[in-house]
Amino acid sequence: MRLLEYQGKELFAKAGIPVPQGRVAASVEEAVQIMREHPAPSVVKAQVLVGGRGKAGGIKFCSDAEDVKGPAQAILGMNIKGEIAKRILIEQRVDIEKELYLSITVDRASKKPIVIASAMGGMDIEEVAAKEPSAIAKYCVNTAGGYWPFIGRRVAKEADIPAAVTGQFVSILGKLYALFFDVGAMLLEINPLAITKDGKLIASDAKVDLDDNGLIRRADLEAWRTDLPDHELEQRARRTNLNYAYLEGKGNENVGVIGNGAGLVMGTMDAVRAAGGEATDFCDIGGGAKADVVRNAVDIVTADPRVKALFINIFGGITRGDEVARGLIAALDGGTWKKDRLVVRLTGTNEREGRAVLEAAGIVAVETMNEGAAKAVAIAKS
Amino acid sequence: MRLLEYQGKELFAKAGIPVPQGRVAASVEEAVQIMREHPAPSVVKAQVLVGGRGKAGGIKFCSDAEDVKGPAQAILGMNIKGEIAKRILIEQRVDIEKELYLSITVDRASKKPIVIASAMGGMDIEEVAAKEPSAIAKYCVNTAGGYWPFIGRRVAKEADIPAAVTGQFVSILGKLYALFFDVGAMLLEINPLAITKDGKLIASDAKVDLDDNGLIRRADLEAWRTDLPDHELEQRARRTNLNYAYLEGKGNENVGVIGNGAGLVMGTMDAVRAAGGEATDFCDIGGGAKADVVRNAVDIVTADPRVKALFINIFGGITRGDEVARGLIAALDGGTWKKDRLVVRLTGTNEREGRAVLEAAGIVAVETMNEGAAKAVAIAKS
Amino acid sequence: MSIYLDRNSIVLVQGITGREGLYNANRMRAYGTRIAGGVTPGKGGQTIEDFPVFDTVSEAVARTSATVSIIFVPPPFAADAVMEAADAGIKLIACITEGIPVHDMLRAVAAIPADVRLIGPNCPGLVTPGQSLVGIMPGHVFSAGNVGLVSRSGTLTYEIVDQLTRAGIGQSTCVGIGGDPIIGTVFTDCLRAFQEDPDTHAVVIVGEIGGTDEEDAASMIARREFTKPAVAFIGGRSAPEGKRMGHAGAIVSGSSGTAQAKVQAFERVKVPVADSPATIPELVRSVMREPARK
Amino acid sequence: MSIYLDRNSIVLVQGITGREGLYNANRMRAYGTRIAGGVTPGKGGQTIEDFPVFDTVSEAVARTSATVSIIFVPPPFAADAVMEAADAGIKLIACITEGIPVHDMLRAVAAIPADVRLIGPNCPGLVTPGQSLVGIMPGHVFSAGNVGLVSRSGTLTYEIVDQLTRAGIGQSTCVGIGGDPIIGTVFTDCLRAFQEDPDTHAVVIVGEIGGTDEEDAASMIARREFTKPAVAFIGGRSAPEGKRMGHAGAIVSGSSGTAQAKVQAFERVKVPVADSPATIPELVRSVMREPARK
């Protein structure tokens, strides 16, 4: 679950990490009220998850309550790379001397939290990595040992963080590390971590990605979820605990894909493309799905008007073929989707029972994934 | 730093460990007021650190505001094994079905926190260990991994904790473990951990020993220190950061002992006893002591009227002989102690310089520890 | 021979009284796996469908001499179950549970002793065909033979194994390592084990987008630490950047974790990458015919 | 030969710009120890009395190839310094600092890699006479020879070494393991090392009240894992129960940790226990004359 900048900064502030004074507004009136209460040179920032909002005009300046109207009006409702800015963050402007980079993320390879820092902040860290890899310091923290200040000193030294702010840097990293575990983060990124003209470190931006599975331990953070600007079908899927992603690319998406297991669904998407079509979605009903899950998946995937054919690809392990078949029949019975635009491939556990259920409803399952993909694409193009 | 029961229970309650409703009183009036506000069958408990207060009459019962006067009067000011009860804890009585034992302490051998539990609570755990060692379950927690509920389940199983309360037991142990690290404890002991007649676990007693060195991280707890009923000279020593223990045994203590390093001081105490005397104190000026520390040590040790001779035994490592000698001269100059009741042994780092300082003041240092002990005992007996 | 698991492995089922635990305990037993019983806290002493149930893993280990455990415990309690197994002396743990908090696993992998092998979590388990199945895979698609398989995916693995079996290519051991960001066993661990196993003559590596496990495996091959014939497949070539494909592991972030990078990494070390699961058997045959890489 | 430390050991001083750090750096250098420089965060690049100062241990290790570090850092920061040294690849760490929170050390010992030897904290360090001194001991009392010494005490150790040297008994290596409740190296670690060292012909074990380190050492001798001649001394025989003697380690709690129990443990395994430091040399001579324990 990715957070908007203002949410991330709220977490930072609670954790003792310095952030600029700021408040969030959802309307021009609120923005005016904020500037009336805190009249100071400020920056108005679109609260969106996509990158590049600055270039898209999502960051503007103002200095008083009158002055904020224009920027607020311009940004609220702005479409930035397909994402609508529903909120703006109004922050007091900070005089910046230099910009650093600091983040903590989960490192798959070492199975540890990894700290990444650079004295070249303000730009995308991947860009820095490409241009000047030696400007980046990385340190995998021994989870068992936890954070010790020496880690901050070592990273600061290796990243060429100015000596004058090393003390602050070490302290901020310690707090960031504690926050990382406290909220169950996948990523905490401060870019830029600004050095102000008077020598203070302050988090100018905040990028926070929380582990969805970890929210069982932090139900309080779940409340922020509604702020996320995902596709409507994704929101609906999430409410029903379905692994679904709405895919958007060249506009040629035409085959709805449902399968069990992320790998198989991705393989199915690949097979659809290889057959000349394009998947409209990624929909994984997971292991051990019962009939109602299948029914829900069919409902959501077929609610997408781009779907011209639906390909259901099940290889039963923990998932049982008969359960899937029953859910499918129920979805067809209760919905508007027609079985002539449906291709089913069913194999593995309880394959025979499942096929029997399908055949009783007049559906003949195909044998292989490639065969199913070809058939689905043919239907979609017909 | 050991805490009184009421202090320990305050920590338990904050950590979410169930304790009986209770309040502390320092006077009969306060006790009456408490019972007026909470009239219920209650127990009045002397707040002392020594064990065996029950047998000594330090635990009594009452049921209303009138009723509490007698017990309060009897216990407040009571001398229990040399310790004066300055406070009483008035707690609502709990109907106990069974008593368990639970503690966490620092295990030197494994270098880990060790959980100790038994279904035989209410008596001294050493007694249980002697009588029925199989009734005790021990588990060294991997500090790196931290506490996981399986640890509680395993300990509960091995200690034969009744299955009906295992869930509560696991939860309480988890909270106790978190508290252990939170406060930097050397020992957290709940004995008894009572099972009430209605099947609830509750901490009937609380024994908490905090790591003195850890208080740099928990200055808030330091405030409780004044409550401790140590000997007045020990309190004075602690305020000046001197490692001093007032020793009381058979009443034949006669030689004040000062040295550098706990081992050497203990060795000196042993040598004094071997020479037919007995040390009045343990006083370690530590490594690298400066002149003012020596002076303070002499002042405190000789403030004890039992001291008939003073034996200062220094083997210089990080401690420099000349510093010690200068402190000693200053103490003699500024105090009332006479050099004819003083024996000094000085060797190691800057030994020559130190001896020169002493000789200039008319003090001849002895060569060995045994020689010094013999001489000090002879003076004490003269 | 095989890796990790064979006909002598004695297996416990943690969460045996749950729906999936019991269902799969029966399926594993039917396959021939030596299931010694199960563990469910609070239900010790019971017997469920002839499986003895214990309160704790340590008790179960003491009574059954089990050294393998498979975990079907709900996400909030699953990391605890992993730690319990490791603490009790279990040496091979397959954690099937999906949805475990990543931070639970960060703590767990840091605390597990070095001699304990954890497969997963969020994995289908592992199988040594004809000997023992510890997982949720459909046993009938596997056949005994000399090709090892290691995969980040579950169902895609069955798909591929099915193709191998239909083509007459049997397997030594198949390991589904799971799709979570933090997993106990990665490609390189399995390749090291396959390298040591005389009965594994070639290996199929089933990767997917996200992370660098495939690149790490390719580096290991480049260093000649794995020298047997190998074939790879990468799922998710058509997945767009920035979209999470079902589990947190499968996501392309910027230039990292792309299918293209992984395909190139394997091709650089002369490991052919299949376009579709259907072509894998053919590639396996061809690499096994070739002289070994030197 | 020797244990842990010899003339080739290259040593860093953490906290070298502090009063004790600098004083002892000079003393160690005067003894002959190869002091490569020191570390004080924020003071890197300076030179203090010819010692180069670095900001971090990892930088110092990269520049000097040091493998040993001695720590003179104030208590709140000392465990951090220990971790920093271990993280930077230092293999032998002597932590002199007294007063480190026990919970800091609980975390530190759990996180230090197995191949790093930590001596202390709250210890006087160690010395291989005539070769290298890493600690705060007065160098002049030591003399090279074949008797190893391991002690929980600091100053009492000097006392005993002084007696040995005066009696003409030289030492292979003397290790002051420290008096804190949580220390990196215990008696049994040192005995294991002395057992392997051909130049150590006998060992003096200086224990004190509290804990069970002495009993553990005796058990090791009972198991024949240490078979060289040994002599013991136990400080604190006259200490009363329940009083903490200076440091948290030295306390008799009920029946555990008494001097009596420790004396008996050693006597049971035929290790003579000296009544006074003064009688140790004589006992050492007598055990070295006897045939080895079998």
PDB file of C-alpha atoms in Angstrom, chain D residues 175-256:
ATOM      1  CA  VAL D 175      43.240 -12.732  29.361  1.00  0.00           C
ATOM      2  CA  GLY D 176      41.071 -10.583  31.598  1.00  0.00           C
ATOM      3  CA  ILE D 177      37.574 -11.584  30.527  1.00  0.00           C
ATOM      4  CA  GLY D 178      35.765  -8.939  32.536  1.00  0.00           C
ATOM      5  CA  GLY D 179      33.225  -8.857  35.300  1.00  0.00           C
ATOM      6  CA  ASP D 180      29.989  -7.900  33.596  1.00  0.00           C
ATOM      7  CA  PRO D 181      26.974 -10.215  33.480  1.00  0.00           C
ATOM      8  CA  ILE D 182      27.204 -10.444  29.691  1.00  0.00           C
ATOM      9  CA  ILE D 183      30.707 -10.828  28.315  1.00  0.00           C
ATOM     10  CA  GLY D 184      31.963 -12.007  24.956  1.00  0.00           C
ATOM     11  CA  THR D 185      34.526 -14.564  26.080  1.00  0.00           C
ATOM     12  CA  VAL D 186      34.196 -16.871  29.074  1.00  0.00           C
ATOM     13  CA  PHE D 187      36.548 -19.277  30.829  1.00  0.00           C
ATOM     14  CA  THR D 188      35.641 -22.205  28.619  1.00  0.00           C
ATOM     15  CA  ASP D 189      36.466 -20.233  25.442  1.00  0.00           C
ATOM     16  CA  CYS D 190      39.929 -19.458  26.758  1.00  0.00           C
ATOM     17  CA  LEU D 191      40.540 -22.986  28.015  1.00  0.00           C
ATOM     18  CA  ARG D 192      39.664 -24.302  24.553  1.00  0.00           C
ATOM     19  CA  ALA D 193      42.211 -21.909  23.043  1.00  0.00           C
ATOM     20  CA  PHE D 194      44.876 -22.735  25.623  1.00  0.00           C
ATOM     21  CA  GLN D 195      44.315 -26.442  25.000  1.00  0.00           C
ATOM     22  CA  GLU D 196      45.227 -25.867  21.339  1.00  0.00           C
ATOM     23  CA  ASP D 197      48.265 -23.709  22.085  1.00  0.00           C
ATOM     24  CA  PRO D 198      51.438 -25.843  22.237  1.00  0.00           C
ATOM     25  CA  ASP D 199      53.297 -23.143  24.158  1.00  0.00           C
ATOM     26  CA  THR D 200      50.833 -23.111  27.031  1.00  0.00           C
ATOM     27  CA  HIS D 201      51.792 -25.867  29.464  1.00  0.00           C
ATOM     28  CA  ALA D 202      49.523 -24.969  32.369  1.00  0.00           C
ATOM     29  CA  VAL D 203      46.739 -22.511  33.126  1.00  0.00           C
ATOM     30  CA  VAL D 204      45.736 -20.339  36.067  1.00  0.00           C
ATOM     31  CA  ILE D 205      41.994 -19.689  36.349  1.00  0.00           C
ATOM     32  CA  VAL D 206      41.079 -16.654  38.445  1.00  0.00           C
ATOM     33  CA  GLY D 207      37.396 -16.776  39.287  1.00  0.00           C
ATOM     34  CA  GLU D 208      35.142 -14.954  41.672  1.00  0.00           C
ATOM     35  CA  ILE D 209      31.727 -15.276  43.279  1.00  0.00           C
ATOM     36  CA  GLY D 210      28.572 -15.085  41.152  1.00  0.00           C
ATOM     37  CA  GLY D 211      27.456 -16.914  38.043  1.00  0.00           C
ATOM     38  CA  THR D 212      28.556 -20.384  36.993  1.00  0.00           C
ATOM     39  CA  ASP D 213      31.546 -19.705  34.741  1.00  0.00           C
ATOM     40  CA  GLU D 214      33.885 -21.523  37.131  1.00  0.00           C
ATOM     41  CA  GLU D 215      31.540 -24.515  37.344  1.00  0.00           C
ATOM     42  CA  ASP D 216      31.335 -24.555  33.535  1.00  0.00           C
ATOM     43  CA  ALA D 217      35.119 -24.585  33.333  1.00  0.00           C
ATOM     44  CA  ALA D 218      35.258 -27.447  35.819  1.00  0.00           C
ATOM     45  CA  SER D 219      32.694 -29.396  33.758  1.00  0.00           C
ATOM     46  CA  MET D 220      34.810 -28.888  30.683  1.00  0.00           C
ATOM     47  CA  ILE D 221      37.770 -30.328  32.544  1.00  0.00           C
ATOM     48  CA  ALA D 222      35.594 -33.217  33.728  1.00  0.00           C
ATOM     49  CA  ARG D 223      34.685 -33.908  30.088  1.00  0.00           C
ATOM     50  CA  ARG D 224      38.423 -34.009  29.260  1.00  0.00           C
ATOM     51  CA  GLU D 225      38.064 -31.145  26.811  1.00  0.00           C
ATOM     52  CA  PHE D 226      40.766 -29.357  28.723  1.00  0.00           C
ATOM     53  CA  THR D 227      43.552 -31.643  29.916  1.00  0.00           C
ATOM     54  CA  LYS D 228      46.505 -29.408  30.778  1.00  0.00           C
ATOM     55  CA  PRO D 229      47.551 -28.759  34.391  1.00  0.00           C
ATOM     56  CA  ALA D 230      45.480 -26.030  36.024  1.00  0.00           C
ATOM     57  CA  VAL D 231      45.313 -24.032  39.228  1.00  0.00           C
ATOM     58  CA  ALA D 232      42.376 -21.919  40.365  1.00  0.00           C
ATOM     59  CA  PHE D 233      41.727 -19.022  42.684  1.00  0.00           C
ATOM     60  CA  ILE D 234      38.303 -17.725  43.747  1.00  0.00           C
ATOM     61  CA  GLY D 235      37.923 -14.150  44.936  1.00  0.00           C
ATOM     62  CA  GLY D 236      35.180 -13.096  47.316  1.00  0.00           C
ATOM     63  CA  ARG D 237      35.120 -15.907  49.861  1.00  0.00           C
ATOM     64  CA  SER D 238      34.326 -13.417  52.573  1.00  0.00           C
ATOM     65  CA  ALA D 239      31.553 -11.641  50.631  1.00  0.00           C
ATOM     66  CA  PRO D 240      28.089 -11.891  52.195  1.00  0.00           C
ATOM     67  CA  GLU D 241      25.033 -13.150  50.279  1.00  0.00           C
ATOM     68  CA  GLY D 242      22.900 -10.682  48.359  1.00  0.00           C
ATOM     69  CA  LYS D 243      25.467  -7.881  48.259  1.00  0.00           C
ATOM     70  CA  ARG D 244      26.704  -6.864  44.874  1.00  0.00           C
ATOM     71  CA  MET D 245      30.476  -6.610  44.920  1.00  0.00           C
ATOM     72  CA  GLY D 246      31.121  -3.719  42.641  1.00  0.00           C
ATOM     73  CA  HIS D 247      29.876  -5.164  39.400  1.00  0.00           C
ATOM     74  CA  ALA D 248      26.688  -6.974  38.643  1.00  0.00           C
ATOM     75  CA  GLY D 249      28.481 -10.234  37.991  1.00  0.00           C
ATOM     76  CA  ALA D 250      29.832 -10.641  41.471  1.00  0.00           C
ATOM     77  CA  ILE D 251      26.890 -11.424  43.665  1.00  0.00           C
ATOM     78  CA  VAL D 252      25.921 -14.463  45.620  1.00  0.00           C
ATOM     79  CA  SER D 253      22.201 -15.166  45.179  1.00  0.00           C
ATOM     80  CA  GLY D 254      20.924 -17.768  47.556  1.00  0.00           C
ATOM     81  CA  SER D 255      22.806 -20.998  47.034  1.00  0.00           C
ATOM     82  CA  SER D 256      24.091 -20.078  43.589  1.00  0.00           C
TER      83      SER D 256
END
